[in-house]
Amino acid sequence: SSDGGKTWQNLPLPANVGAVDTIAFSPNLDRDKTFFVGTKEAGIFKTVDDGKSFQAVNEGIKDKIIEDIVISPQYAQNSTLYAITWYEGMYVSQDGGKSWTKMSEGLTKDKQADDYKVPHFMDLKIVQDTMFLGGFNGLFKTTDSGKQWQEIETLARGTVIAMAVSPNYAEDATVVMANYVGNIFISRDKGETWTPINRGLEVYRLGKDPEESGQDPRRFFDIAFSPNYGEDRTIFAGFLRNKFAKSDNSGDFWKIIEIDEGVRGPRIVPSPDFAKDKTLFLTNQQGRIFRSTDGGNTVKNISEVGRIFGNYAPAMVASPDFAKDKTLFVTGKEGIYQSVDGGLTWKNVSQGTPLSKTSNVQLAMSPNYPSDGTIFAGTISGLFVTKDGAKSWTKLEKPGFNPQASVETIAISPDYANDRTVIVSLQGNGLFKSTDGGETFKSIGDPKIPLVKIHSIPSSGISVQFSPNYAQDKTLFGFGGAKTTVFRSTDGGETWTSVTIPPHAEENTTRYKIGEFFSGPLGTILRVVIPILLAIAAYFLVGFLKLEKVINLPKSFFRMAGAFMVFLFVFFAIISQV
């Protein structure tokens, strides 16, 4: 278009070049009439007559899927431009595109990009003598025009991904949280100090060697207390893929439970009546519903609601009166689904509403749901509410913030019947609080504190959480910073303080502790059996050495001595690790 977009005409690119992914203009377009077009199937085309004709300029480029083209600001003087390709990274031309040289030393790829059918490399930015390249496997930087690239950390392993406040907080002052990779921490003093609790979560216990797989499997997804934590001391933690963990001693030791090989990202929802029914629900990005009726020791796939769109976590809530009404809500393929039989069957309760077509829906249920029927649903384009048990949904058009804002988190006061308090965290806009049941909201706290989940990173963590004793202590906890930082408010969210765990505490614990293998009743038996078996083997092996011909002692003496020494060495080696 040459009239501001009023009319358009096709430019004569050759046929069968695929989609046009990028266009880059010479900084001297008025004089040289030059620009470049990157295509999906045929590489780069150049025009020097303002688009009247094009010529392929791909000499030296093997990967013809072009993701980005950037022209040097000094193009008129140095004729330099850069191209980013799907598989191979950066190519450089210093002759206006006539020939290209690959400059990708130090760039790395991840096979997941091929699995998801997305580019390995995407966007290039130049700032003076420094270049930045965004790829599926991370962010890369070069200060020597691409001769050598190095990766820059963009998502710290220590970033908090999930948090939970003890239901017995008024008595035990306990909070737990998990970071992106590697660690679960517990605080027993209202968040003042934190201790890692990782025994049983070692990498080898999870069945993968990070040196071989290229990825530490301890990527956490969710964490939850048993509603009966004051009595059973049980905590649950979900991993990114097909496993979750259970501790029945306040995190001192964890047991790993397999779910299913096809599951990614289990969200954990214990039954409010967990003390009696021992029921636990797990859902995931595939929309499969799992249930345990033995406190999480075993799980079974009981139903499905369809895979949710995008790389988001599903949302799930259980009725406070679950023991009687068996009611659950979960997000699935086409919005929000309700079950009134404990998850066996589901009904879509958002058909015909925007909720059935949006992604990343967050749910928060009133603690008085049996009487008020209230559920809030946050979406990437606003906040919705139902007050009749999901028979109808209303979008809040004048909530006191941009009605189209992306709602990252919703939290409802445990004293909602009296204080009518709801808090939402909006992407890029901070916290907003309502004290009239969601009719109106006002901004609270410091908008520079990002109490939100990391965008596009799958996590079920709820980034703002009320103390169960909120009516008395006005305490909230939150997370959302780039470090292992936990935020706390003791005035209803108006002001916040933070505690950042030192970097040395974020480091992984020992990847494998042999002592964990020998813990428990079975381990006690193995501590003796294994040394005995090795001693027996040593008894026969020593006989083959024929030491009795070197030293004039009976052959049985050497056998018994060797067996005894092996037994003692192995036994005390094991004991020292337990």
XYZ file of C-alpha atoms in Angstrom, residues 28-451:
424
model
C 17.719 4.489 2.955
C 14.546 3.182 1.339
C 13.668 6.547 -0.226
C 16.929 6.503 -2.184
C 17.815 2.859 -2.812
C 14.255 1.385 -3.002
C 15.588 -1.740 -1.274
C 13.903 -4.166 1.083
C 14.100 -7.890 1.862
C 11.384 -10.508 2.335
C 11.851 -13.715 4.353
C 9.705 -16.691 3.368
C 8.749 -20.007 4.923
C 9.906 -22.267 2.089
C 12.206 -20.430 -0.318
C 14.526 -18.285 1.753
C 15.135 -14.570 1.192
C 14.092 -12.317 -1.672
C 15.450 -8.842 -2.400
C 13.969 -5.934 -4.323
C 15.847 -2.789 -5.419
C 12.891 -1.214 -7.209
C 10.424 -0.798 -4.350
C 8.793 -4.216 -4.862
C 8.284 -4.188 -8.644
C 10.565 -7.223 -8.964
C 12.288 -9.662 -6.615
C 15.421 -11.779 -6.789
C 16.270 -14.761 -4.568
C 19.405 -14.074 -2.489
C 20.217 -17.340 -0.675
C 23.790 -18.241 -1.564
C 25.244 -19.987 1.488
C 21.916 -20.424 3.318
C 21.008 -24.090 3.806
C 17.920 -23.579 5.987
C 15.365 -21.745 3.844
C 12.806 -21.192 6.648
C 13.384 -17.526 7.496
C 12.155 -16.232 10.852
C 13.688 -12.747 10.995
C 15.767 -10.323 8.927
C 17.565 -7.356 10.475
C 19.395 -4.725 8.419
C 22.382 -2.910 9.846
C 21.695 0.771 10.638
C 24.874 1.455 8.618
C 23.634 -0.549 5.644
C 24.485 2.238 3.204
C 28.129 2.033 4.273
C 28.663 -1.667 5.053
C 25.883 -3.490 3.093
C 25.401 -5.755 6.124
C 22.259 -7.635 7.094
C 21.399 -10.593 9.291
C 18.936 -13.454 8.806
C 17.559 -15.828 11.441
C 16.474 -19.264 10.268
C 14.228 -21.864 11.887
C 16.891 -24.527 12.504
C 20.353 -23.010 12.127
C 20.310 -19.631 13.845
C 22.018 -16.597 12.324
C 23.453 -15.962 8.875
C 25.327 -12.753 8.003
C 25.714 -11.050 4.625
C 28.162 -8.212 4.083
C 27.379 -7.692 0.421
C 23.718 -6.794 0.443
C 22.504 -10.389 0.410
C 24.589 -11.764 -2.455
C 26.287 -14.288 -0.156
C 25.760 -15.472 3.406
C 27.903 -16.950 6.193
C 26.528 -18.971 9.078
C 27.389 -17.401 12.476
C 25.840 -19.726 15.051
C 28.698 -20.948 17.231
C 27.397 -21.319 20.799
C 23.697 -21.421 19.931
C 21.863 -24.454 21.328
C 18.649 -26.240 20.409
C 16.084 -28.378 22.212
C 14.270 -31.310 20.625
C 11.049 -30.076 22.244
C 10.915 -27.399 19.558
C 10.614 -30.167 16.969
C 8.012 -31.949 19.090
C 5.895 -28.777 19.250
C 6.705 -27.840 15.619
C 7.961 -24.374 16.545
C 11.161 -22.553 15.488
C 14.439 -23.166 17.294
C 15.383 -19.508 16.660
C 13.101 -16.512 16.247
C 13.938 -12.854 16.898
C 17.153 -10.823 16.598
C 17.749 -7.414 18.193
C 20.869 -5.271 17.809
C 21.944 -2.690 20.398
C 25.124 -0.939 19.255
C 27.811 -3.684 19.204
C 25.668 -6.265 21.037
C 23.173 -8.695 19.537
C 20.448 -10.662 21.302
C 18.788 -13.711 19.742
C 15.638 -15.308 21.134
C 15.274 -19.046 20.693
C 13.166 -21.902 21.979
C 16.043 -22.963 24.219
C 16.664 -19.502 25.668
C 18.123 -16.043 25.094
C 21.550 -15.704 23.488
C 23.999 -12.806 23.349
C 27.047 -11.948 21.233
C 29.422 -8.985 21.387
C 31.589 -9.987 18.401
C 29.074 -9.829 15.547
C 27.998 -13.440 15.974
C 31.359 -15.225 16.028
C 30.551 -16.625 19.447
C 27.180 -16.719 21.239
C 26.521 -17.321 24.925
C 23.256 -18.115 26.676
C 21.788 -15.657 29.191
C 19.639 -16.947 32.028
C 16.051 -15.838 31.501
C 14.160 -18.016 33.940
C 16.015 -18.708 37.166
C 15.704 -22.197 38.606
C 14.938 -20.563 41.955
C 11.859 -18.660 40.753
C 8.876 -19.511 42.977
C 6.308 -21.536 41.060
C 3.800 -22.618 43.745
C 2.894 -21.898 47.367
C 0.512 -23.111 50.057
C -0.450 -21.865 53.512
C -1.089 -24.397 56.253
C -4.790 -24.811 57.176
C -3.472 -24.840 60.748
C -1.528 -21.591 60.230
C -2.826 -19.900 63.401
C -1.113 -22.613 65.469
C 1.847 -23.792 63.345
C 2.717 -20.611 61.325
C 3.652 -22.889 58.414
C 3.968 -22.030 54.719
C 5.523 -24.143 51.952
C 6.643 -23.215 48.476
C 8.313 -24.832 45.490
C 10.625 -23.194 43.003
C 10.837 -23.740 39.266
C 13.489 -26.457 39.387
C 14.907 -28.422 42.235
C 13.645 -27.415 45.668
C 10.742 -27.284 48.084
C 11.100 -24.949 51.073
C 9.164 -24.743 54.331
C 8.771 -21.914 56.817
C 7.499 -22.536 60.324
C 7.717 -18.917 61.464
C 5.230 -17.099 59.204
C 7.662 -16.779 56.316
C 10.567 -15.231 58.206
C 13.007 -18.082 57.530
C 12.939 -20.985 55.080
C 14.453 -24.474 55.043
C 14.753 -26.831 52.030
C 12.837 -30.112 52.440
C 13.993 -32.392 49.622
C 14.751 -35.807 51.158
C 13.297 -38.395 48.820
C 13.179 -36.042 45.839
C 16.713 -36.727 44.591
C 17.039 -36.852 40.832
C 17.896 -40.535 40.616
C 14.909 -41.423 42.783
C 12.811 -39.783 40.092
C 14.363 -42.092 37.520
C 16.232 -39.657 35.266
C 19.827 -38.527 35.128
C 19.893 -34.815 34.235
C 23.275 -35.292 32.585
C 21.632 -37.693 30.137
C 18.214 -36.133 29.751
C 19.445 -32.542 29.621
C 16.745 -31.473 32.047
C 16.354 -31.872 35.775
C 13.018 -33.698 36.202
C 12.263 -31.909 39.476
C 10.308 -29.147 37.778
C 7.501 -28.454 40.189
C 3.952 -27.646 39.195
C 1.800 -27.419 42.296
C 1.924 -27.871 46.070
C -0.894 -28.403 48.574
C -1.500 -29.159 52.242
C -3.888 -31.810 53.441
C -6.958 -30.012 54.865
C -6.270 -32.158 57.949
C -2.611 -31.122 58.157
C -2.837 -30.352 61.866
C -3.371 -34.074 62.463
C -1.856 -35.968 59.516
C 1.109 -33.622 58.689
C 0.614 -34.406 54.983
C 1.841 -32.254 52.081
C 1.533 -32.976 48.343
C 3.705 -31.676 45.482
C 3.173 -32.092 41.748
C 5.934 -32.340 39.136
C 5.842 -31.193 35.541
C 5.430 -34.724 34.208
C 3.556 -37.861 35.316
C 4.518 -37.899 38.997
C 3.598 -36.307 42.273
C 5.047 -36.571 45.755
C 3.559 -37.072 49.190
C 5.053 -36.411 52.601
C 3.257 -37.515 55.758
C 5.815 -35.981 58.124
C 5.707 -32.268 57.242
C 8.176 -32.601 54.400
C 10.922 -34.453 56.264
C 10.738 -37.235 53.676
C 8.854 -37.582 50.373
C 7.368 -40.577 48.609
C 7.113 -40.487 44.804
C 3.814 -41.651 43.256
C 3.512 -42.444 39.544
C 0.438 -41.120 37.745
C 0.556 -41.901 34.038
C 3.181 -41.532 31.334
C 0.913 -39.297 29.260
C 0.234 -36.733 32.000
C 1.832 -33.283 32.025
C 1.472 -30.995 35.001
C -0.805 -32.397 37.689
C -2.838 -29.892 39.685
C -3.584 -31.090 43.221
C -6.982 -30.609 44.915
C -7.601 -32.489 48.179
C -11.189 -33.104 49.224
C -12.306 -30.619 51.907
C -13.402 -33.767 53.810
C -9.961 -35.367 53.375
C -9.748 -36.353 57.049
C -12.615 -38.811 56.517
C -12.732 -39.660 52.802
C -8.943 -39.614 52.067
C -9.840 -38.310 48.611
C -7.468 -36.396 46.374
C -8.032 -35.124 42.831
C -5.405 -34.480 40.173
C -5.941 -32.879 36.811
C -3.522 -31.834 34.082
C -3.079 -30.161 30.717
C -4.507 -33.202 28.937
C -7.805 -32.744 30.786
C -7.713 -36.168 32.415
C -9.172 -36.384 35.922
C -7.414 -38.627 38.440
C -8.708 -39.565 41.868
C -7.175 -41.174 44.930
C -9.288 -42.547 47.770
C -6.399 -43.711 49.937
C -4.776 -40.408 50.770
C -2.744 -40.170 47.572
C -0.926 -43.497 47.756
C -2.553 -44.703 44.534
C -4.457 -42.834 41.817
C -6.872 -43.817 39.075
C -7.997 -42.036 35.914
C -11.773 -41.655 36.354
C -12.858 -39.206 33.618
C -11.813 -36.601 31.042
C -12.855 -33.044 30.086
C -10.544 -32.515 27.100
C -7.154 -30.882 26.697
C -7.012 -27.177 27.486
C -5.660 -24.857 24.821
C -2.111 -23.511 25.084
C 0.668 -24.115 27.576
C -1.429 -23.313 30.632
C -2.402 -25.111 33.793
C -5.976 -26.253 34.390
C -7.978 -24.819 37.281
C -9.974 -26.955 39.686
C -11.995 -26.222 42.832
C -14.013 -28.398 45.200
C -17.161 -27.408 47.040
C -16.624 -26.716 50.762
C -19.565 -29.074 51.303
C -18.040 -31.781 49.089
C -18.926 -34.514 51.591
C -22.609 -33.907 50.790
C -22.820 -32.343 47.320
C -19.788 -34.074 45.629
C -19.359 -30.928 43.544
C -16.221 -30.031 41.591
C -15.455 -27.495 38.875
C -12.581 -27.778 36.413
C -11.432 -26.043 33.226
C -11.282 -28.162 30.095
C -11.373 -28.101 26.326
C -14.441 -25.860 26.025
C -14.432 -23.793 29.195
C -15.695 -24.744 32.636
C -17.111 -28.138 33.606
C -19.081 -29.204 36.690
C -19.328 -32.600 38.353
C -21.859 -33.472 41.063
C -20.752 -37.068 41.500
C -17.191 -36.678 42.692
C -15.605 -36.321 39.255
C -17.084 -39.362 37.513
C -19.135 -37.345 35.007
C -18.962 -33.723 33.852
C -21.258 -31.113 32.350
C -20.082 -28.029 30.485
C -21.480 -25.014 32.373
C -19.975 -22.266 30.191
C -21.446 -23.038 26.771
C -22.617 -19.945 24.965
C -20.385 -17.658 27.022
C -16.919 -16.199 26.304
C -15.577 -18.594 28.941
C -15.946 -21.480 26.481
C -13.554 -19.853 24.004
C -10.827 -18.344 26.160
C -7.639 -19.863 27.511
C -5.931 -19.766 30.903
C -9.133 -19.530 32.986
C -8.567 -19.205 36.751
C -11.234 -20.266 39.273
C -11.906 -19.236 42.866
C -14.876 -20.530 44.861
C -16.596 -18.798 47.752
C -16.089 -20.623 51.075
C -19.886 -20.223 51.398
C -20.615 -21.746 47.992
C -23.365 -24.083 49.257
C -25.431 -21.024 50.265
C -24.261 -18.232 47.912
C -23.365 -20.223 44.752
C -20.477 -17.857 44.028
C -17.500 -18.634 41.798
C -15.155 -16.129 40.153
C -13.482 -16.919 36.838
C -10.488 -14.902 35.685
C -9.530 -14.887 32.018
C -6.997 -13.226 29.726
C -9.736 -10.724 28.869
C -11.521 -9.930 32.109
C -13.245 -11.207 35.237
C -16.477 -13.221 35.319
C -18.701 -14.280 38.220
C -21.592 -16.640 38.864
C -23.825 -16.403 41.918
C -26.154 -19.261 41.075
C -23.817 -22.248 41.023
C -22.702 -21.747 37.380
C -26.189 -21.626 35.893
C -25.257 -18.211 34.471
C -22.091 -16.114 34.185
C -21.683 -12.329 34.161
C -18.658 -10.370 33.030
C -17.722 -7.469 35.319
C -17.763 -4.510 32.920
C -16.963 -1.773 35.469
C -14.859 -3.450 38.130
C -12.576 -0.503 38.841
C -9.848 -1.730 36.495
C -9.619 -2.329 32.762
C -12.437 -4.836 32.123
C -10.292 -6.478 29.427
C -7.296 -6.954 31.748
C -5.637 -10.357 31.984
C -6.513 -11.842 35.384
C -3.596 -13.970 36.596
C -4.870 -14.868 40.060
C -8.085 -14.707 42.101
C -8.126 -15.196 45.867
C -11.167 -15.145 48.150
C -11.094 -14.414 51.866
C -11.882 -17.383 54.122
C -14.119 -14.904 55.990
C -15.933 -13.968 52.759
C -19.385 -14.277 54.370
C -18.520 -11.334 56.614
C -15.818 -9.293 54.847
C -16.855 -9.939 51.185
C -13.183 -9.671 50.231
C -11.829 -10.731 46.838
C -8.332 -9.980 45.522
C -7.259 -10.237 41.899
C -3.789 -9.923 40.421
C -3.696 -8.395 36.960
C -0.890 -8.919 34.517
C 1.125 -5.694 34.397
C -1.245 -3.774 36.680
C -0.734 -5.170 40.182
C -3.288 -6.093 42.838
C -6.899 -4.975 43.135
C -9.147 -5.637 46.119
C -12.913 -5.760 46.529
C -14.721 -5.642 49.868
C -18.210 -5.845 48.384
C -18.169 -9.290 46.832
C -16.588 -8.219 43.554
C -18.903 -5.329 42.729
C -16.056 -2.786 42.827
C -12.271 -3.045 43.168
C -9.505 -0.641 44.139
C -5.764 -0.812 43.613
C -3.735 -1.969 46.634
C -0.088 -2.578 47.412
C 2.876 -1.612 45.266
C 2.129 -2.151 41.553
C 5.843 -2.784 41.028
C 5.557 -6.024 43.026
C 4.524 -8.680 40.473
C 2.312 -11.098 42.377
